[in-house]
Coordinates of C-alpha atoms in Angstrom, one line a residue:
M562 CA 0.5 0.0 0.2
T563 CA 1.2 2.9 -1.0
Y564 CA 0.9 6.3 1.5
R565 CA 0.6 10.0 0.4
A566 CA 1.0 13.0 3.3
A567 CA -1.8 15.4 2.5
T568 CA 0.6 18.6 2.4
S569 CA -1.8 20.2 0.3
E570 CA -4.5 20.0 2.5
Y571 CA -2.6 21.2 5.4
E572 CA -1.8 23.9 2.9
F573 CA -5.0 25.0 2.4
I574 CA -6.7 24.4 5.4
L575 CA -3.7 26.8 7.1
K576 CA -3.5 29.7 4.2
T577 CA -7.6 29.3 3.7
L578 CA -9.9 28.0 7.1
I579 CA -7.7 29.4 10.2
G580 CA -6.5 32.6 9.4
F581 CA -2.9 31.0 9.7
E582 CA -1.8 34.9 8.3
E583 CA -2.5 35.9 11.3
A584 CA 0.0 34.4 13.3
A585 CA 3.1 34.8 10.5
A586 CA 2.4 38.7 11.4
T587 CA 3.2 38.7 14.3
D588 CA 7.1 38.8 15.2
R589 CA 7.0 35.1 17.2
F590 CA 6.6 33.5 14.0
S591 CA 7.4 36.4 11.2
E592 CA 9.6 34.1 9.1
A593 CA 7.0 31.1 8.5
T594 CA 6.3 32.8 5.5
P595 CA 4.0 30.5 2.7
D596 CA 7.6 29.2 1.5
L597 CA 9.0 28.8 4.1
V598 CA 5.6 26.7 5.2
A599 CA 5.2 24.7 2.4
A600 CA 8.9 24.2 2.2
I601 CA 8.9 22.1 5.7
L602 CA 5.1 20.5 4.6
G603 CA 6.6 19.1 1.6
E604 CA 10.2 17.7 2.6
A605 CA 7.9 16.2 6.3
G606 CA 6.0 14.4 3.5
R607 CA 9.1 13.1 1.7
L608 CA 10.0 11.7 5.0
C609 CA 6.1 9.8 6.0
D610 CA 6.5 8.6 2.1
E611 CA 10.1 7.5 2.0
V612 CA 11.1 6.4 5.3
M613 CA 8.1 6.5 7.8
A614 CA 5.5 4.7 5.8
P615 CA 7.3 1.9 4.8
L616 CA 8.1 0.6 7.9
Q617 CA 4.4 0.0 9.3
R618 CA 3.6 -2.9 8.3
G619 CA 7.2 -4.4 9.9
G620 CA 6.6 -2.4 13.2
D621 CA 3.8 -4.0 13.7
T622 CA 4.4 -7.9 12.7
D623 CA 8.4 -7.7 13.7
G624 CA 7.6 -6.0 16.7
A625 CA 10.2 -4.7 19.7
R626 CA 11.0 -7.2 22.5
L627 CA 12.5 -6.9 25.9
E628 CA 15.6 -9.3 25.5
N629 CA 17.9 -9.6 29.5
G630 CA 16.4 -6.5 30.3
V631 CA 17.9 -4.5 26.6
V632 CA 14.7 -3.1 24.4
R633 CA 15.3 -4.2 20.9
T634 CA 13.5 -1.9 18.1
S635 CA 11.6 -3.4 15.2
P636 CA 13.8 -3.5 12.0
G637 CA 14.2 0.1 10.1
F638 CA 13.0 1.7 13.6
A639 CA 16.6 3.6 14.2
D640 CA 17.0 4.3 10.6
G641 CA 13.8 6.0 10.7
W642 CA 14.6 7.3 14.1
K643 CA 18.0 9.2 12.5
A644 CA 16.1 9.9 10.1
I645 CA 13.3 12.3 12.0
S646 CA 16.2 13.6 14.5
D647 CA 19.1 14.5 11.5
G648 CA 16.1 16.0 10.0
G649 CA 15.7 18.5 12.8
W650 CA 11.7 16.9 13.7
V651 CA 11.8 15.8 17.4
G652 CA 12.2 19.6 18.0
M653 CA 9.8 21.4 15.5
N654 CA 8.2 23.8 17.8
A655 CA 10.8 24.2 20.1
N656 CA 12.7 26.9 21.6
P657 CA 15.9 28.3 18.7
D658 CA 18.4 28.9 21.6
H659 CA 19.0 25.3 22.5
G660 CA 18.8 24.0 19.0
G661 CA 15.3 24.2 18.0
M662 CA 12.9 25.5 14.3
G663 CA 11.1 27.8 16.9
L664 CA 8.2 26.2 14.3
P665 CA 4.8 27.7 14.9
L666 CA 3.0 24.4 16.9
S667 CA 0.2 24.1 14.1
V668 CA 2.7 24.0 11.6
A669 CA 4.5 20.8 14.4
T670 CA 0.8 19.8 14.3
A671 CA 0.1 19.3 10.9
V672 CA 3.5 17.7 10.5
N673 CA 2.9 14.6 13.8
E674 CA 0.0 13.7 12.1
M675 CA 0.9 13.3 8.4
M676 CA 3.6 10.5 10.3
A677 CA 0.9 9.4 12.0
G678 CA -0.6 7.9 8.9
A679 CA 2.8 7.0 7.6
C680 CA 4.1 4.9 11.4
L681 CA 2.1 5.4 14.1
S682 CA 4.7 3.1 16.5
L683 CA 7.1 5.1 15.5
Q684 CA 5.6 8.8 15.5
L685 CA 5.0 7.8 19.2
A686 CA 9.3 9.1 20.2
P687 CA 9.4 11.8 18.2
L688 CA 6.2 13.2 20.8
M689 CA 6.8 11.7 24.0
S690 CA 10.1 13.5 22.9
Q691 CA 8.7 17.0 22.4
G692 CA 5.9 16.7 25.4
Q693 CA 9.3 16.3 27.7
I694 CA 11.1 19.4 25.6
E695 CA 8.0 21.5 26.3
A696 CA 7.6 20.8 29.9
L697 CA 12.2 21.4 30.3
E698 CA 11.5 24.5 28.6
A699 CA 8.2 26.1 31.1
H700 CA 9.9 24.9 34.7
A701 CA 13.4 23.3 34.2
S702 CA 16.0 25.7 36.2
D703 CA 19.1 26.3 33.7
A704 CA 21.1 23.8 34.2
I705 CA 19.0 21.3 33.4
K706 CA 18.1 23.0 30.2
E707 CA 21.1 24.1 29.5
L708 CA 21.9 19.7 29.4
Y709 CA 18.9 18.1 28.3
L710 CA 17.3 20.2 25.9
P711 CA 20.4 20.3 23.4
K712 CA 20.1 16.7 23.2
L713 CA 16.6 16.0 23.8
I714 CA 15.9 18.7 20.5
S715 CA 18.8 17.4 18.1
G716 CA 17.1 13.6 19.0
E717 CA 20.5 12.3 20.1
W718 CA 18.3 11.7 23.6
T719 CA 15.3 10.0 23.8
G720 CA 11.8 11.3 26.2
T721 CA 9.4 9.7 27.9
M722 CA 6.5 10.4 30.6
N723 CA 6.5 8.8 33.8
L724 CA 2.7 8.7 35.8
T725 CA 0.8 6.1 35.5
E726 CA 0.5 3.6 38.1
P727 CA -1.0 0.5 38.6
Q728 CA -3.1 1.3 41.4
A729 CA -3.5 5.0 40.0
G730 CA -4.8 5.1 36.5
S731 CA -6.5 7.6 35.2
D732 CA -6.8 9.0 38.6
V733 CA -2.8 10.3 39.0
G734 CA -3.3 12.0 43.0
A735 CA -2.9 8.2 43.9
L736 CA 0.2 6.8 43.1
T737 CA 2.6 6.2 45.6
S738 CA 6.0 6.8 44.2
K739 CA 8.6 7.7 46.4
A740 CA 11.1 10.8 45.9
T741 CA 13.7 11.6 48.5
D742 CA 16.1 14.3 49.2
N743 CA 20.0 13.0 49.1
G744 CA 20.9 16.0 50.0
D745 CA 23.7 17.5 46.7
G746 CA 20.5 18.6 44.9
T747 CA 19.5 14.9 43.8
Y748 CA 17.1 13.3 45.2
A749 CA 16.4 8.9 45.1
V750 CA 13.3 8.2 43.3
T751 CA 10.9 4.6 43.6
G752 CA 8.4 3.1 42.5
Q753 CA 7.2 1.8 39.9
K754 CA 5.3 2.9 37.0
I755 CA 2.8 1.5 33.7
F756 CA 2.4 2.2 30.5
I757 CA 5.3 3.7 29.6
S758 CA 5.7 4.4 25.5
W759 CA 8.6 4.3 24.4
G760 CA 10.0 3.9 27.5
D761 CA 13.5 2.7 26.2
N762 CA 15.1 2.1 23.0
D763 CA 18.1 1.2 21.2
F764 CA 18.6 4.1 19.2
A765 CA 19.3 7.3 21.3
E766 CA 22.2 7.0 23.7
N767 CA 20.2 8.2 26.5
V768 CA 16.5 8.1 27.0
V769 CA 15.1 10.9 30.5
H770 CA 12.5 10.2 31.7
L771 CA 10.2 12.6 33.3
V772 CA 8.6 11.3 37.2
L773 CA 5.7 11.9 39.1
A774 CA 7.0 10.9 42.8
R775 CA 5.5 11.9 46.3
L776 CA 8.2 14.0 48.1
P777 CA 8.2 12.6 52.2
D778 CA 6.1 16.2 53.2
G779 CA 4.0 15.5 50.1
V780 CA 0.3 15.4 50.9
L781 CA -1.6 13.5 49.4
G782 CA -3.2 13.6 46.4
T783 CA -2.6 15.6 43.5
K784 CA -0.8 19.2 45.1
G785 CA 1.6 16.8 47.3
I786 CA 3.2 15.6 43.5
S787 CA 6.0 16.6 42.5
L788 CA 8.5 16.1 39.3
F789 CA 11.6 14.7 38.5
V790 CA 13.6 14.0 35.3
V791 CA 15.6 10.6 36.2
P792 CA 18.0 9.4 33.0
K793 CA 19.0 6.2 32.1
Y794 CA 22.4 7.3 31.9
I795 CA 24.1 10.0 34.6
P796 CA 25.4 12.6 32.9
D797 CA 29.1 12.5 33.6
D798 CA 30.9 16.2 34.1
T799 CA 31.3 17.4 30.1
G800 CA 27.1 16.3 29.8
K801 CA 28.1 12.8 28.2
P802 CA 25.9 9.8 29.4
G803 CA 28.3 7.8 32.4
K804 CA 26.8 5.6 34.8
A805 CA 23.9 3.2 34.6
N806 CA 21.2 4.9 36.8
D807 CA 18.9 2.7 39.2
L808 CA 15.7 1.7 36.7
K809 CA 15.5 -0.7 34.4
V810 CA 12.5 -1.9 32.2
V811 CA 10.9 -5.0 34.0
S812 CA 8.4 -5.7 30.5
L813 CA 6.9 -4.4 27.9
E814 CA 3.2 -5.0 27.1
H815 CA 1.4 -7.6 25.0
K816 CA -0.7 -4.5 23.1
M817 CA -4.1 -5.7 20.7
G818 CA -1.6 -2.5 18.8
L819 CA 1.3 -0.3 18.1
H820 CA 3.5 -3.5 18.2
G821 CA 6.1 -1.4 17.2
S822 CA 6.5 0.7 20.5
P823 CA 7.8 -0.6 22.8
T824 CA 5.1 0.0 26.1
C825 CA 7.0 -0.8 29.7
V826 CA 6.7 -1.4 32.8
M827 CA 9.8 1.0 34.5
Q828 CA 11.0 0.3 37.9
Y829 CA 12.6 3.6 39.4
D830 CA 14.7 1.6 42.3
G831 CA 16.1 4.6 44.5
A832 CA 17.4 6.5 40.4
T833 CA 18.5 9.2 40.9
G834 CA 16.3 12.1 39.9
W835 CA 16.9 16.2 39.9
L836 CA 13.4 18.4 40.4
V837 CA 11.9 20.0 37.6
G838 CA 10.1 23.0 39.6
R839 CA 9.0 22.9 42.1
E840 CA 8.4 21.1 45.1
H841 CA 5.1 19.2 45.0
G842 CA 4.6 21.4 41.6
G843 CA 4.7 18.4 39.4
M844 CA 0.6 18.3 38.1
A845 CA 1.2 21.8 36.9
A846 CA 4.2 20.8 34.9
M847 CA 3.7 18.6 33.9
F848 CA -0.1 19.4 32.9
T849 CA 2.1 22.0 30.2
M850 CA 3.4 18.2 28.9
M851 CA 0.1 16.8 28.6
N852 CA -2.0 19.6 27.7
N853 CA -0.5 19.6 24.7
A854 CA 0.1 16.2 24.6
R855 CA -3.6 15.9 24.0
L856 CA -3.3 17.4 20.7
G857 CA -0.7 15.6 19.3
V858 CA -2.9 12.0 20.6
G859 CA -6.0 14.2 18.8
G860 CA -3.6 14.8 15.7
Q861 CA -2.5 11.1 15.7
G862 CA -6.0 9.7 15.5
I863 CA -7.1 11.4 12.3
G864 CA -3.4 10.7 10.9
T865 CA -4.4 7.1 11.6
A866 CA -7.8 7.6 9.6
E867 CA -6.0 9.1 6.7
G868 CA -3.7 6.0 6.2
A869 CA -6.9 4.4 6.8
F870 CA -9.1 6.4 4.1
Q871 CA -5.8 5.7 1.9
H872 CA -5.7 2.1 2.4
A873 CA -9.3 1.6 1.7
L874 CA -9.6 3.8 -0.9
E875 CA -6.9 1.4 -3.1
Y876 CA -8.1 -1.3 -2.4
A877 CA -12.6 -0.3 -3.4
L878 CA -10.4 1.1 -6.9
E879 CA -8.6 -2.4 -7.3
R880 CA -11.6 -4.9 -5.8
K881 CA -13.5 -6.4 -8.7
Q882 CA -17.1 -7.1 -7.7
G883 CA -20.4 -6.5 -9.1
R884 CA -21.8 -4.8 -12.2
T885 CA -21.0 -1.3 -12.2
A886 CA -19.4 1.4 -14.6
S887 CA -15.7 0.5 -13.7
G888 CA -16.2 -3.1 -12.4
A889 CA -14.6 -2.2 -9.4
I890 CA -16.4 -1.9 -5.7
V891 CA -15.6 2.2 -5.0
D892 CA -18.4 2.4 -7.8
H893 CA -21.2 0.4 -5.6
A894 CA -23.5 3.1 -3.7
D895 CA -22.4 1.8 0.0
V896 CA -18.9 1.6 -0.7
R897 CA -19.2 5.3 -2.1
R898 CA -20.6 6.2 1.1
M899 CA -17.9 4.8 3.3
L900 CA -15.5 6.6 1.7
M901 CA -17.1 10.1 1.3
E902 CA -17.4 9.7 4.8
M903 CA -13.8 8.7 6.0
K904 CA -13.0 11.9 3.2
A905 CA -15.5 14.7 5.7
D906 CA -14.5 13.0 8.8
V907 CA -10.6 13.2 8.8
F908 CA -11.3 16.7 6.6
A909 CA -13.5 17.6 9.2
A910 CA -11.2 16.9 12.0
R911 CA -7.9 18.1 11.1
A912 CA -9.3 21.6 10.6
I913 CA -10.6 21.2 14.7
M914 CA -7.2 20.4 15.0
L915 CA -5.3 23.1 13.0
A916 CA -7.5 25.8 15.0
N917 CA -6.8 24.2 17.9
A918 CA -3.0 24.4 17.9
H919 CA -3.6 27.9 15.7
A920 CA -5.5 29.4 19.2
I921 CA -1.9 27.8 20.9
D922 CA -0.1 29.8 18.8
M923 CA -1.5 33.5 18.9
S924 CA -1.8 32.3 22.2
H925 CA 2.1 32.1 22.7
A926 CA 2.7 35.0 20.4
T927 CA 0.4 37.1 21.5
Q928 CA -0.2 36.5 25.4
D929 CA -4.2 37.7 24.8
G930 CA -6.0 35.4 27.1
D931 CA -8.9 35.5 24.6
W932 CA -6.6 32.9 22.8
A933 CA -6.1 30.5 25.6
T934 CA -9.6 30.4 26.6
R935 CA -10.3 29.5 23.3
A936 CA -7.4 26.7 22.7
A937 CA -8.3 25.2 25.8
F938 CA -12.4 24.8 25.2
L939 CA -10.7 23.3 21.5
T940 CA -8.9 21.3 23.4
P941 CA -10.6 18.4 24.8
I942 CA -12.2 18.6 21.5
T943 CA -10.2 18.0 19.3
K944 CA -8.5 15.0 21.6
T945 CA -12.2 13.4 21.4
F946 CA -13.4 14.1 18.2
G947 CA -10.0 13.0 16.4
T948 CA -9.5 10.0 18.5
E949 CA -12.7 8.4 17.5
V950 CA -12.4 9.7 13.7
G951 CA -9.3 7.8 13.9
M952 CA -11.6 4.5 15.3
R953 CA -14.3 4.7 13.6
V954 CA -13.1 6.2 10.1
S955 CA -10.7 2.5 10.7
E956 CA -12.8 0.8 11.6
T957 CA -15.1 1.9 7.9
G958 CA -12.0 0.9 6.5
V959 CA -12.1 -3.0 7.6
Q960 CA -15.5 -3.0 6.2
V961 CA -14.3 -1.5 3.0
Y962 CA -11.9 -4.6 2.5
G963 CA -14.7 -6.9 3.1
G964 CA -13.7 -10.3 4.4
M965 CA -10.8 -9.3 3.5
G966 CA -10.3 -6.7 6.1
F967 CA -10.6 -8.9 8.9
I968 CA -7.4 -10.6 7.2
E969 CA -4.5 -9.8 9.0
E970 CA -2.1 -9.7 5.5
S971 CA -4.1 -7.3 4.2
G972 CA -3.1 -4.8 7.1
A973 CA -6.8 -2.9 7.0
A974 CA -7.3 -4.3 10.7
Q975 CA -3.7 -2.6 11.8
Y976 CA -5.4 0.8 11.7
Y977 CA -7.7 -0.2 13.7
R978 CA -5.9 -2.0 16.4
D979 CA -3.1 0.9 16.5
V980 CA -5.8 3.6 17.0
R981 CA -8.3 2.1 19.7
V982 CA -5.4 2.9 22.0
T983 CA -5.7 6.6 21.5
A984 CA -9.3 7.6 23.1
I985 CA -7.4 5.9 26.3
Y986 CA -4.6 7.7 27.1
E987 CA -3.4 11.5 28.3
G988 CA -7.0 11.2 29.5
T989 CA -9.7 9.1 28.2
N990 CA -12.2 10.5 26.0
G991 CA -15.0 10.1 29.1
I992 CA -12.5 12.3 31.4
Q993 CA -11.4 14.9 28.4
S994 CA -15.9 15.7 28.1
M995 CA -16.1 16.1 31.9
D996 CA -14.1 18.5 31.4
L997 CA -15.4 20.2 28.7
V998 CA -18.8 21.1 30.7
G999 CA -16.5 21.1 34.0
R1000 CA -13.5 23.1 33.8
K1001 CA -14.2 25.1 30.3
M1002 CA -18.0 25.7 31.5
M1003 CA -16.5 27.8 34.2
D1004 CA -16.8 30.9 32.3
G1005 CA -21.0 30.0 31.9
G1006 CA -20.5 28.5 28.6
E1007 CA -19.0 32.7 27.2
M1008 CA -16.2 30.7 24.9
A1009 CA -19.2 27.8 24.2
G1010 CA -21.5 31.5 22.9
R1011 CA -19.2 32.9 21.2
L1012 CA -17.3 30.0 19.3
L1013 CA -21.6 29.8 18.6
D1014 CA -22.2 33.8 17.5
E1015 CA -19.0 32.9 14.6
I1016 CA -20.4 29.6 13.2
E1017 CA -23.5 31.8 12.8
E1018 CA -22.1 34.8 11.3
L1019 CA -20.4 32.8 8.7
A1020 CA -23.6 31.0 8.4
E1021 CA -25.1 34.3 7.7
Q1022 CA -22.9 36.1 5.5
G1023 CA -23.3 31.9 2.8
R1024 CA -27.1 31.9 3.1
G1025 CA -27.4 34.3 -0.9
A1026 CA -25.0 30.5 -2.3
N1027 CA -25.7 28.4 -0.3
P1028 CA -29.1 28.4 1.4
K1029 CA -29.6 25.0 1.9
M1030 CA -26.2 24.0 3.7
T1031 CA -26.2 27.4 5.5
D1032 CA -29.9 26.7 7.6
A1033 CA -29.0 23.5 8.5
L1034 CA -25.4 25.3 9.8
W1035 CA -27.6 27.9 11.7
N1036 CA -30.6 25.8 13.4
A1037 CA -27.6 23.0 14.6
C1038 CA -26.4 25.7 16.2
E1039 CA -29.1 27.2 17.4
A1040 CA -29.9 24.3 19.5
L1041 CA -26.3 23.3 20.8
R1042 CA -26.9 27.3 22.2
D1043 CA -30.0 25.7 23.7
A1044 CA -27.9 22.9 25.0
T1045 CA -25.7 24.8 26.4
D1046 CA -27.3 26.8 28.4
W1047 CA -29.0 23.9 29.7
M1048 CA -25.7 22.4 31.1
V1049 CA -24.3 25.3 32.8
S1050 CA -27.5 25.7 34.6
Q1051 CA -27.5 22.1 35.8
D1052 CA -25.2 19.9 38.8
M1053 CA -22.0 18.6 37.6
S1054 CA -24.0 14.9 37.0
D1055 CA -26.3 15.6 35.8
R1056 CA -23.8 18.0 33.3
F1057 CA -21.4 15.3 33.2
A1058 CA -23.7 12.5 32.3
G1059 CA -24.3 14.2 29.0
S1060 CA -20.8 15.6 28.3
L1061 CA -19.5 12.8 25.9
A1062 CA -23.0 13.4 23.4
Y1063 CA -22.5 17.1 24.0
L1064 CA -18.5 17.2 23.1
R1065 CA -19.9 15.0 19.8
A1066 CA -22.4 17.5 18.8
F1067 CA -20.4 20.3 19.0
A1068 CA -17.6 18.6 17.1
R1069 CA -20.4 17.6 14.6
V1070 CA -20.9 21.6 14.3
L1071 CA -17.5 22.6 14.0
G1072 CA -17.0 20.4 11.5
G1073 CA -19.5 21.4 9.4
Y1074 CA -18.4 25.2 9.7
Y1075 CA -14.6 24.0 8.6
H1076 CA -16.6 22.1 5.4
L1077 CA -18.4 25.4 4.1
K1078 CA -15.7 27.4 4.7
A1079 CA -14.2 24.9 2.3
A1080 CA -17.1 25.2 0.3
Q1081 CA -17.4 29.2 -0.3
A1082 CA -14.0 28.9 -1.2
D1083 CA -14.5 26.6 -3.9
P1084 CA -17.7 27.4 -4.9
G1085 CA -19.2 23.7 -7.1
G1086 CA -15.7 22.3 -6.9
S1087 CA -14.7 19.4 -5.1
R1088 CA -14.9 21.2 -1.4
E1089 CA -18.5 22.2 -1.9
K1090 CA -19.1 18.6 -3.1
L1091 CA -18.0 17.0 0.3
A1092 CA -19.7 20.3 2.4
R1093 CA -22.5 19.5 1.1
F1094 CA -22.7 15.3 2.0
Y1095 CA -21.7 16.3 5.4
M1096 CA -24.6 18.7 5.6
A1097 CA -27.5 16.9 4.6
R1098 CA -25.6 13.2 6.1
M1099 CA -23.7 13.8 9.4
L1100 CA -24.2 16.9 10.7
P1101 CA -27.7 16.1 11.6
E1102 CA -25.9 13.4 13.5
Y1103 CA -25.6 16.4 16.6
A1104 CA -29.8 16.4 16.8
A1105 CA -29.5 12.8 18.2
H1106 CA -26.3 13.7 20.5
L1107 CA -28.0 17.0 21.8
A1108 CA -30.8 14.8 23.0
A1109 CA -28.9 11.9 24.8
A1110 CA -26.8 15.5 26.0
T1111 CA -30.0 16.8 27.8
A1112 CA -31.4 13.9 29.6
G1113 CA -29.5 14.5 33.0
S1114 CA -28.1 11.5 34.8
D1115 CA -31.5 9.5 36.3
G1116 CA -31.9 6.9 33.2
L1117 CA -27.8 6.5 34.0
F1118 CA -28.9 4.9 37.6
A1119 CA -32.0 3.2 37.0
L1120 CA -30.5 -0.2 37.3
S1121 CA -29.2 -1.5 40.5
I1122 CA -25.9 -3.2 40.6
D1123 CA -28.3 -6.6 40.6
E1124 CA -30.7 -5.4 37.7
L1125 CA -28.0 -4.4 35.9
A1126 CA -25.6 -8.0 36.6
G1127 CA -29.1 -10.2 35.9

């Protein structure tokens, strides 16, 4: 199967839909000219097409393994990592003071998404390092920055984050890992962490772990947690990897997918670490990493959906069956329906993701709190909708293949197996939706209302050319506005009961907004045709979602535990 990075789509969305020129007009991103962005996307596309995509199947069939305590990565992954690091792709939006490119996050997000479509297992490695780079830039001491950031940005060293423990999944505050002061500026970190993506590898000089642990005087819960940088090899006086630290990979998880990405159980036995940020401020530092990681995970879902769509389309064009104009199944109505839904959903999710990244860029470039609030509101939508699109599109891809989709050799099932975890990690999608209707609506729904105002303004402007589409979008906005008013007037139990449905409805409407903008930029063209399909067949899902969103919590607990089990 041939993968092609969707570089023209990224350029269209950045230029036409999300107002990227706003970021390029700021002092911080003034060098991000259209020509430079196009060149970067083109080079990244070639990396994905020629280097990463050929590693996709081998990473699944010949996955990472643990041999005598040493992680062995899939064949070709070391060369793939070298191409990524040599190209500077790890430090795309990192600070140039330490060797980064200083690119807007929106451009880096586009590149990360195309990498996910090419080979998700390998793409996880630079994504982990990027998150750590951001956390260290924001919270680490100057000494730690000077030592670790150049190595992480260059790809000589790789980074991880260690949150989860066997007894503390989403409830991070229940962790039991501990740290004690060694009296020399270092700490002894002890505990076990699970589900650590790329916890080790055989191609980097060093692996740097960010580990959450509790100091002796740390209170219970998240407020008593501190963050430590704990390297696999302790740097010597020259900054080179020295003696082995007191940590090890206990085992690799046997997973449904992502076989090429080693997911480790890590054991720390008094390992030497350095405090990042202030004592007991670990969660604030880690959330710097996690918030953008949630944007990145949404992109992983979208990238996987793009790969699954291309894979399914190629098969549908080649598979001969039945009487159609071409003789191929692509001309069967139901197969065409599936392909159209896949394409329309990928476009909608990608536009939301890049708009989210653009808001983060603008918040950093302007220090305008309105942009930061917009970015915060869009983040749980990007993560949840992006990963759900990844699951839905990859599952549909199996269906396009028919019986062959259930046969591993076709490669269709890998996309679904690989992407399924994205709805779970970096905060499950249920947690994301509760965050949306809880913390992100502490403003009484003001940001939600402002987004709806913008959508209705666009619909109003386009009534003359596309009355059917604009009316559909306007009506959806009004219904969503009513549901938002209902949400902010309820207690949290009722909000949470309908939170995922509400988020899905909001994503459907935002998707309609970007499809309409695309249609207006391409009257009579393929984008308008795709928008008409979305508005007629996919946007109406919002009504069912809003009915569930405003149903309250009583029905969820109507059955007793015995009745539920019976």
